[in-house]
Amino acid sequence: EENRSLAKHLSAFANRPKGGFLVFGILPDGAVKGILSSPYKDLIKRIDSIARKSLRPPVRLEHSILQYENQEILVYYVREGAD
């Protein structure tokens, strides 16, 4: 179910002009929670796999680990999909 939700978000951003961003480590109310080193590596592998294998055409992504308010957050840029 969680993979399906991630696939829907990736697809939605890929279908927007200029794509969009997914941010992990910030709660819906804006509070910065941060991410843990080990789990985010697994999350990166899972998201990259979903983008390549579960969506057609594959979604192009870029990710960065950023410092924000003394916490690490994971930011994905989902590129606009090709027509």
Short mmCIF file of C-alpha atoms in Angstrom, two decimals:
data_model
loop_
_atom_site.label_atom_id
_atom_site.label_comp_id
_atom_site.label_asym_id
_atom_site.label_seq_id
_atom_site.Cartn_x
_atom_site.Cartn_y
_atom_site.Cartn_z
CA GLU A 1 0.00 0.00 0.00
CA GLU A 2 2.81 2.42 0.85
CA ASN A 3 4.55 1.65 -2.46
CA ARG A 4 1.28 2.30 -4.31
CA SER A 5 0.96 5.67 -2.57
CA LEU A 6 4.53 6.61 -3.47
CA ALA A 7 3.93 5.56 -7.08
CA LYS A 8 0.81 7.77 -7.24
CA HIS A 9 2.75 10.76 -5.88
CA LEU A 10 5.63 10.22 -8.29
CA SER A 11 3.23 9.90 -11.22
CA ALA A 12 1.30 13.00 -10.19
CA PHE A 13 4.44 15.13 -10.02
CA ALA A 14 5.76 13.72 -13.30
CA ASN A 15 2.52 14.81 -14.95
CA ARG A 16 2.80 18.41 -13.72
CA PRO A 17 4.56 21.09 -15.73
CA LYS A 18 8.12 21.31 -14.31
CA GLY A 19 7.53 18.27 -12.05
CA GLY A 20 7.58 18.69 -8.28
CA PHE A 21 9.23 17.94 -4.96
CA LEU A 22 8.71 15.22 -2.35
CA VAL A 23 10.17 16.00 1.08
CA PHE A 24 10.75 13.46 3.83
CA GLY A 25 11.53 14.50 7.39
CA ILE A 26 9.04 17.36 7.71
CA LEU A 27 5.65 16.67 9.24
CA PRO A 28 2.37 17.94 7.72
CA ASP A 29 2.20 20.69 10.37
CA GLY A 30 5.65 21.95 9.28
CA ALA A 31 7.58 20.58 12.25
CA VAL A 32 11.02 19.27 11.30
CA LYS A 33 11.42 15.65 12.37
CA GLY A 34 14.46 14.76 10.27
CA ILE A 35 15.31 11.33 8.91
CA LEU A 36 17.53 8.59 10.25
CA SER A 37 20.59 7.54 8.25
CA SER A 38 19.84 3.85 7.88
CA PRO A 39 16.12 4.00 7.02
CA TYR A 40 16.55 6.76 4.44
CA LYS A 41 18.99 4.62 2.47
CA ASP A 42 16.30 1.94 2.22
CA LEU A 43 13.72 4.59 1.31
CA ILE A 44 15.95 5.92 -1.49
CA LYS A 45 16.35 2.41 -2.93
CA ARG A 46 12.60 1.80 -2.73
CA ILE A 47 11.62 5.10 -4.38
CA ASP A 48 14.23 4.69 -7.13
CA SER A 49 12.95 1.17 -7.79
CA ILE A 50 9.33 2.33 -7.98
CA ALA A 51 10.29 5.12 -10.39
CA ARG A 52 12.17 2.72 -12.69
CA LYS A 53 10.14 -0.47 -12.50
CA SER A 54 6.56 0.36 -11.51
CA LEU A 55 5.79 3.37 -13.70
CA ARG A 56 5.63 3.58 -17.48
CA PRO A 57 7.35 5.50 -18.79
CA PRO A 58 9.88 5.44 -15.93
CA VAL A 59 9.95 8.61 -13.85
CA ARG A 60 13.18 10.60 -13.71
CA LEU A 61 14.28 11.61 -10.20
CA GLU A 62 17.01 13.44 -8.36
CA HIS A 63 17.46 13.32 -4.60
CA SER A 64 19.47 15.21 -2.00
CA ILE A 65 20.02 14.94 1.72
CA LEU A 66 19.89 18.48 3.12
CA GLN A 67 20.50 20.00 6.53
CA TYR A 68 17.47 21.96 7.70
CA GLU A 69 17.05 23.29 11.23
CA ASN A 70 19.86 21.00 12.44
CA GLN A 71 18.14 17.92 11.00
CA GLU A 72 18.73 15.91 7.85
CA ILE A 73 15.82 15.82 5.41
CA LEU A 74 15.45 13.91 2.15
CA VAL A 75 14.29 15.92 -0.86
CA TYR A 76 13.30 14.36 -4.17
CA TYR A 77 12.86 16.35 -7.34
CA VAL A 78 10.52 14.52 -9.71
CA ARG A 79 11.13 15.71 -13.24
CA GLU A 80 8.30 16.42 -15.63
CA GLY A 81 7.62 13.33 -17.70
CA ALA A 82 8.21 13.20 -21.43
CA ASP A 83 5.12 13.24 -23.63
#
